[in-house]
Amino acid sequence: MSRSSSVVRSFACALLVFLAACGGEQPDADDTDDDAKATTTVASAQAAGEKIYQQRCQSCHQPNGEGTTGVYPALAGSEYATAADAGVPIRVVMHGLQGPITVKGAEYNSLMPAYGIGIVMSDEEVAAIVTYIRSSWGNSASAVTAHDVHEVREATKGHTGAMTADLLKPLLARK
C-alpha cells in the first residue's frame, strides 16, 4: 500500500470516528447502491438513446446535433430539447412536430414525423432518446424516465397529429 493510500485510509477512519462521536451517521449502504444504480441507469439510457438517435434522428439533426440550416433545427442548445419541462421533447418525439418554429433564434417550417420515422417506441426507448438528446452536445438538462414518458403518453393520448410550436410554448414557460 502506498503512503498516500494509507493517509487517505487514516483520514477516512478518523472522519468516521468523528461522525459517530458527534451523532452523525455513515451513509447507508443501500443509499450508495441506489446512487450507483441511478448513475448506471442514466448511462445505459444514454447509450441506448445514442443508438436510437443514430438510427432515427441523425440524418436530419446531424451527428453533432446541429441540425440542417434552414431545414431541420439544432438539438444542441435547443430550448425545446432542454426545456425545464421534459414533457416538451417527449411530446415532440412521440407526436412529431409540424409547422413554423423558432429554435435558437432561427426560423424553421418543416415536418418531423412521430418517433422520427414513425415506428412506435416503448416508454423506455423514448426516455432513452430524450435523455441522450438532453445530455449531448453541451446540453445538460435532466434525464427522463420511462415513468415520465408514460405520464406524457397518458396526458396526450387523445391528441392526434403532430405537435406545433403553439402547443408547446405554454410548456416552455414552466420552470
PDB file of C-alpha atoms in Angstrom:
ATOM      1  CA  MET A   1       0.000   0.000   0.000  1.00  0.00           C
ATOM      2  CA  SER A   2       1.391   3.421  -0.893  1.00  0.00           C
ATOM      3  CA  ARG A   3       1.865   6.188   1.646  1.00  0.00           C
ATOM      4  CA  SER A   4      -0.891   8.302   0.037  1.00  0.00           C
ATOM      5  CA  SER A   5      -3.330   5.362   0.216  1.00  0.00           C
ATOM      6  CA  SER A   6      -2.668   4.855   3.910  1.00  0.00           C
ATOM      7  CA  VAL A   7      -3.067   8.601   4.575  1.00  0.00           C
ATOM      8  CA  VAL A   8      -6.424   8.589   2.795  1.00  0.00           C
ATOM      9  CA  ARG A   9      -7.492   5.479   4.700  1.00  0.00           C
ATOM     10  CA  SER A  10      -6.432   7.011   8.025  1.00  0.00           C
ATOM     11  CA  PHE A  11      -8.340  10.195   7.222  1.00  0.00           C
ATOM     12  CA  ALA A  12     -11.468   8.227   6.291  1.00  0.00           C
ATOM     13  CA  CYS A  13     -11.311   6.229   9.533  1.00  0.00           C
ATOM     14  CA  ALA A  14     -10.814   9.392  11.582  1.00  0.00           C
ATOM     15  CA  LEU A  15     -13.753  11.024   9.838  1.00  0.00           C
ATOM     16  CA  LEU A  16     -16.000   8.044  10.576  1.00  0.00           C
ATOM     17  CA  VAL A  17     -14.973   8.074  14.250  1.00  0.00           C
ATOM     18  CA  PHE A  18     -15.643  11.820  14.399  1.00  0.00           C
ATOM     19  CA  LEU A  19     -19.066  11.461  12.793  1.00  0.00           C
ATOM     20  CA  ALA A  20     -20.020   8.626  15.124  1.00  0.00           C
ATOM     21  CA  ALA A  21     -18.887  10.631  18.159  1.00  0.00           C
ATOM     22  CA  CYS A  22     -20.918  13.659  17.002  1.00  0.00           C
ATOM     23  CA  GLY A  23     -24.025  11.620  16.404  1.00  0.00           C
ATOM     24  CA  GLY A  24     -23.578  11.632  12.630  1.00  0.00           C
ATOM     25  CA  GLU A  25     -24.341   8.599  10.591  1.00  0.00           C
ATOM     26  CA  GLN A  26     -22.445   6.761   7.945  1.00  0.00           C
ATOM     27  CA  PRO A  27     -24.216   6.651   4.622  1.00  0.00           C
ATOM     28  CA  ASP A  28     -26.416   3.609   4.424  1.00  0.00           C
ATOM     29  CA  ALA A  29     -25.025   1.008   2.029  1.00  0.00           C
ATOM     30  CA  ASP A  30     -28.434   0.917   0.334  1.00  0.00           C
ATOM     31  CA  ASP A  31     -28.196   4.684  -0.358  1.00  0.00           C
ATOM     32  CA  THR A  32     -24.808   4.190  -2.014  1.00  0.00           C
ATOM     33  CA  ASP A  33     -26.213   1.298  -4.041  1.00  0.00           C
ATOM     34  CA  ASP A  34     -29.201   3.423  -5.116  1.00  0.00           C
ATOM     35  CA  ASP A  35     -26.882   6.219  -6.294  1.00  0.00           C
ATOM     36  CA  ALA A  36     -24.761   3.729  -8.248  1.00  0.00           C
ATOM     37  CA  LYS A  37     -27.877   2.164  -9.790  1.00  0.00           C
ATOM     38  CA  ALA A  38     -29.233   5.577 -10.821  1.00  0.00           C
ATOM     39  CA  THR A  39     -25.907   6.514 -12.433  1.00  0.00           C
ATOM     40  CA  THR A  40     -25.764   3.161 -14.234  1.00  0.00           C
ATOM     41  CA  THR A  41     -29.385   3.518 -15.381  1.00  0.00           C
ATOM     42  CA  VAL A  42     -28.784   7.003 -16.825  1.00  0.00           C
ATOM     43  CA  ALA A  43     -25.577   5.841 -18.535  1.00  0.00           C
ATOM     44  CA  SER A  44     -27.312   2.835 -20.107  1.00  0.00           C
ATOM     45  CA  ALA A  45     -30.246   5.032 -21.189  1.00  0.00           C
ATOM     46  CA  GLN A  46     -27.806   7.430 -22.842  1.00  0.00           C
ATOM     47  CA  ALA A  47     -26.087   4.567 -24.685  1.00  0.00           C
ATOM     48  CA  ALA A  48     -29.419   3.154 -25.860  1.00  0.00           C
ATOM     49  CA  GLY A  49     -30.571   6.660 -26.763  1.00  0.00           C
ATOM     50  CA  GLU A  50     -27.472   7.289 -28.837  1.00  0.00           C
ATOM     51  CA  LYS A  51     -28.141   4.154 -30.863  1.00  0.00           C
ATOM     52  CA  ILE A  52     -31.772   5.163 -31.480  1.00  0.00           C
ATOM     53  CA  TYR A  53     -30.644   8.694 -32.364  1.00  0.00           C
ATOM     54  CA  GLN A  54     -28.208   7.324 -34.936  1.00  0.00           C
ATOM     55  CA  GLN A  55     -30.949   5.185 -36.485  1.00  0.00           C
ATOM     56  CA  ARG A  56     -33.841   7.636 -36.480  1.00  0.00           C
ATOM     57  CA  CYS A  57     -32.737  11.230 -35.980  1.00  0.00           C
ATOM     58  CA  GLN A  58     -29.167  11.738 -37.120  1.00  0.00           C
ATOM     59  CA  SER A  59     -29.880  12.088 -40.845  1.00  0.00           C
ATOM     60  CA  CYS A  60     -31.879  15.291 -40.198  1.00  0.00           C
ATOM     61  CA  HIS A  61     -30.438  16.627 -36.943  1.00  0.00           C
ATOM     62  CA  GLN A  62     -26.850  15.542 -37.782  1.00  0.00           C
ATOM     63  CA  PRO A  63     -24.360  13.552 -35.683  1.00  0.00           C
ATOM     64  CA  ASN A  64     -23.366  16.715 -33.802  1.00  0.00           C
ATOM     65  CA  GLY A  65     -26.974  17.769 -33.056  1.00  0.00           C
ATOM     66  CA  GLU A  66     -26.561  20.982 -35.082  1.00  0.00           C
ATOM     67  CA  GLY A  67     -29.410  20.224 -37.483  1.00  0.00           C
ATOM     68  CA  THR A  68     -29.542  21.279 -41.121  1.00  0.00           C
ATOM     69  CA  THR A  69     -29.537  25.049 -41.614  1.00  0.00           C
ATOM     70  CA  GLY A  70     -32.940  26.325 -42.661  1.00  0.00           C
ATOM     71  CA  VAL A  71     -34.475  22.857 -42.780  1.00  0.00           C
ATOM     72  CA  TYR A  72     -34.129  20.886 -39.515  1.00  0.00           C
ATOM     73  CA  PRO A  73     -33.477  22.662 -36.215  1.00  0.00           C
ATOM     74  CA  ALA A  74     -30.497  22.059 -33.985  1.00  0.00           C
ATOM     75  CA  LEU A  75     -30.967  19.950 -30.892  1.00  0.00           C
ATOM     76  CA  ALA A  76     -27.685  21.184 -29.416  1.00  0.00           C
ATOM     77  CA  GLY A  77     -28.677  24.139 -27.261  1.00  0.00           C
ATOM     78  CA  SER A  78     -32.316  23.919 -28.331  1.00  0.00           C
ATOM     79  CA  GLU A  79     -34.749  25.489 -25.889  1.00  0.00           C
ATOM     80  CA  TYR A  80     -37.234  22.749 -26.817  1.00  0.00           C
ATOM     81  CA  ALA A  81     -34.842  19.837 -26.272  1.00  0.00           C
ATOM     82  CA  THR A  82     -33.588  21.219 -22.954  1.00  0.00           C
ATOM     83  CA  ALA A  83     -36.871  22.637 -21.625  1.00  0.00           C
ATOM     84  CA  ALA A  84     -37.306  22.509 -17.850  1.00  0.00           C
ATOM     85  CA  ASP A  85     -40.486  20.533 -18.544  1.00  0.00           C
ATOM     86  CA  ALA A  86     -39.180  17.329 -20.121  1.00  0.00           C
ATOM     87  CA  GLY A  87     -42.687  16.824 -21.479  1.00  0.00           C
ATOM     88  CA  VAL A  88     -41.754  19.183 -24.316  1.00  0.00           C
ATOM     89  CA  PRO A  89     -39.188  16.927 -26.047  1.00  0.00           C
ATOM     90  CA  ILE A  90     -41.165  13.828 -25.055  1.00  0.00           C
ATOM     91  CA  ARG A  91     -44.203  15.195 -26.910  1.00  0.00           C
ATOM     92  CA  VAL A  92     -42.101  16.061 -29.950  1.00  0.00           C
ATOM     93  CA  VAL A  93     -40.621  12.559 -30.147  1.00  0.00           C
ATOM     94  CA  MET A  94     -43.963  10.815 -29.582  1.00  0.00           C
ATOM     95  CA  HIS A  95     -46.168  13.003 -31.790  1.00  0.00           C
ATOM     96  CA  GLY A  96     -43.743  14.645 -34.188  1.00  0.00           C
ATOM     97  CA  LEU A  97     -43.588  18.358 -34.948  1.00  0.00           C
ATOM     98  CA  GLN A  98     -45.120  20.374 -37.747  1.00  0.00           C
ATOM     99  CA  GLY A  99     -45.256  23.987 -38.796  1.00  0.00           C
ATOM    100  CA  PRO A 100     -43.287  27.100 -38.048  1.00  0.00           C
ATOM    101  CA  ILE A 101     -40.958  27.052 -35.056  1.00  0.00           C
ATOM    102  CA  THR A 102     -38.097  29.243 -33.868  1.00  0.00           C
ATOM    103  CA  VAL A 103     -35.135  27.408 -32.376  1.00  0.00           C
ATOM    104  CA  LYS A 104     -32.092  29.300 -31.121  1.00  0.00           C
ATOM    105  CA  GLY A 105     -33.375  32.378 -32.959  1.00  0.00           C
ATOM    106  CA  ALA A 106     -33.643  30.653 -36.354  1.00  0.00           C
ATOM    107  CA  GLU A 107     -36.945  30.014 -38.144  1.00  0.00           C
ATOM    108  CA  TYR A 108     -37.926  26.577 -39.424  1.00  0.00           C
ATOM    109  CA  ASN A 109     -41.063  25.247 -41.066  1.00  0.00           C
ATOM    110  CA  SER A 110     -40.845  21.546 -41.746  1.00  0.00           C
ATOM    111  CA  LEU A 111     -42.286  18.266 -40.579  1.00  0.00           C
ATOM    112  CA  MET A 112     -40.787  15.812 -38.139  1.00  0.00           C
ATOM    113  CA  PRO A 113     -42.716  12.544 -38.135  1.00  0.00           C
ATOM    114  CA  ALA A 114     -43.717  10.934 -34.875  1.00  0.00           C
ATOM    115  CA  TYR A 115     -40.904   8.788 -33.424  1.00  0.00           C
ATOM    116  CA  GLY A 116     -38.516  10.114 -36.018  1.00  0.00           C
ATOM    117  CA  ILE A 117     -39.502   7.642 -38.702  1.00  0.00           C
ATOM    118  CA  GLY A 118     -42.971   6.740 -37.461  1.00  0.00           C
ATOM    119  CA  ILE A 119     -42.205   3.473 -35.688  1.00  0.00           C
ATOM    120  CA  VAL A 120     -43.826   3.372 -32.266  1.00  0.00           C
ATOM    121  CA  MET A 121     -41.299   3.267 -29.450  1.00  0.00           C
ATOM    122  CA  SER A 122     -41.755   1.974 -25.925  1.00  0.00           C
ATOM    123  CA  ASP A 123     -41.676   4.330 -22.961  1.00  0.00           C
ATOM    124  CA  GLU A 124     -38.131   3.096 -22.246  1.00  0.00           C
ATOM    125  CA  GLU A 125     -36.981   3.869 -25.795  1.00  0.00           C
ATOM    126  CA  VAL A 126     -38.497   7.354 -25.768  1.00  0.00           C
ATOM    127  CA  ALA A 127     -36.892   8.008 -22.362  1.00  0.00           C
ATOM    128  CA  ALA A 128     -33.532   6.831 -23.714  1.00  0.00           C
ATOM    129  CA  ILE A 129     -33.575   9.026 -26.825  1.00  0.00           C
ATOM    130  CA  VAL A 130     -34.802  12.100 -24.944  1.00  0.00           C
ATOM    131  CA  THR A 131     -32.216  11.553 -22.193  1.00  0.00           C
ATOM    132  CA  TYR A 132     -29.499  11.242 -24.838  1.00  0.00           C
ATOM    133  CA  ILE A 133     -30.561  14.462 -26.579  1.00  0.00           C
ATOM    134  CA  ARG A 134     -30.903  16.367 -23.296  1.00  0.00           C
ATOM    135  CA  SER A 135     -27.360  15.388 -22.235  1.00  0.00           C
ATOM    136  CA  SER A 136     -25.399  15.561 -25.510  1.00  0.00           C
ATOM    137  CA  TRP A 137     -23.577  18.298 -27.474  1.00  0.00           C
ATOM    138  CA  GLY A 138     -23.246  20.554 -24.438  1.00  0.00           C
ATOM    139  CA  ASN A 139     -26.869  20.105 -23.332  1.00  0.00           C
ATOM    140  CA  SER A 140     -27.166  19.479 -19.601  1.00  0.00           C
ATOM    141  CA  ALA A 141     -30.887  19.006 -18.964  1.00  0.00           C
ATOM    142  CA  SER A 142     -32.274  16.354 -16.648  1.00  0.00           C
ATOM    143  CA  ALA A 143     -32.615  12.709 -17.572  1.00  0.00           C
ATOM    144  CA  VAL A 144     -36.030  11.308 -18.460  1.00  0.00           C
ATOM    145  CA  THR A 145     -37.533   8.097 -17.094  1.00  0.00           C
ATOM    146  CA  ALA A 146     -39.967   5.656 -18.648  1.00  0.00           C
ATOM    147  CA  HIS A 147     -42.426   6.808 -15.958  1.00  0.00           C
ATOM    148  CA  ASP A 148     -42.102  10.409 -17.220  1.00  0.00           C
ATOM    149  CA  VAL A 149     -42.851   9.221 -20.751  1.00  0.00           C
ATOM    150  CA  HIS A 150     -45.801   7.129 -19.563  1.00  0.00           C
ATOM    151  CA  GLU A 151     -47.305  10.191 -17.841  1.00  0.00           C
ATOM    152  CA  VAL A 152     -46.972  12.301 -21.000  1.00  0.00           C
ATOM    153  CA  ARG A 153     -48.345   9.454 -23.124  1.00  0.00           C
ATOM    154  CA  GLU A 154     -51.409   9.266 -20.868  1.00  0.00           C
ATOM    155  CA  ALA A 155     -51.836  13.059 -20.812  1.00  0.00           C
ATOM    156  CA  THR A 156     -51.705  13.287 -24.620  1.00  0.00           C
ATOM    157  CA  LYS A 157     -53.449  10.039 -25.596  1.00  0.00           C
ATOM    158  CA  GLY A 158     -56.341  11.974 -27.140  1.00  0.00           C
ATOM    159  CA  HIS A 159     -54.027  14.170 -29.215  1.00  0.00           C
ATOM    160  CA  THR A 160     -53.970  13.477 -32.923  1.00  0.00           C
ATOM    161  CA  GLY A 161     -51.473  14.851 -35.381  1.00  0.00           C
ATOM    162  CA  ALA A 162     -48.128  16.448 -34.798  1.00  0.00           C
ATOM    163  CA  MET A 163     -47.218  18.935 -32.087  1.00  0.00           C
ATOM    164  CA  THR A 164     -46.845  22.589 -33.052  1.00  0.00           C
ATOM    165  CA  ALA A 165     -44.818  25.402 -31.535  1.00  0.00           C
ATOM    166  CA  ASP A 166     -48.076  26.978 -30.323  1.00  0.00           C
ATOM    167  CA  LEU A 167     -48.984  23.821 -28.387  1.00  0.00           C
ATOM    168  CA  LEU A 168     -45.505  23.597 -26.851  1.00  0.00           C
ATOM    169  CA  LYS A 169     -44.969  27.263 -25.914  1.00  0.00           C
ATOM    170  CA  PRO A 170     -47.039  27.113 -22.689  1.00  0.00           C
ATOM    171  CA  LEU A 171     -44.943  24.156 -21.562  1.00  0.00           C
ATOM    172  CA  LEU A 172     -41.725  26.057 -22.266  1.00  0.00           C
ATOM    173  CA  ALA A 173     -42.824  28.712 -19.779  1.00  0.00           C
ATOM    174  CA  ARG A 174     -42.950  26.149 -16.941  1.00  0.00           C
ATOM    175  CA  LYS A 175     -39.974  26.106 -14.612  1.00  0.00           C
TER     176      LYS A 175
END
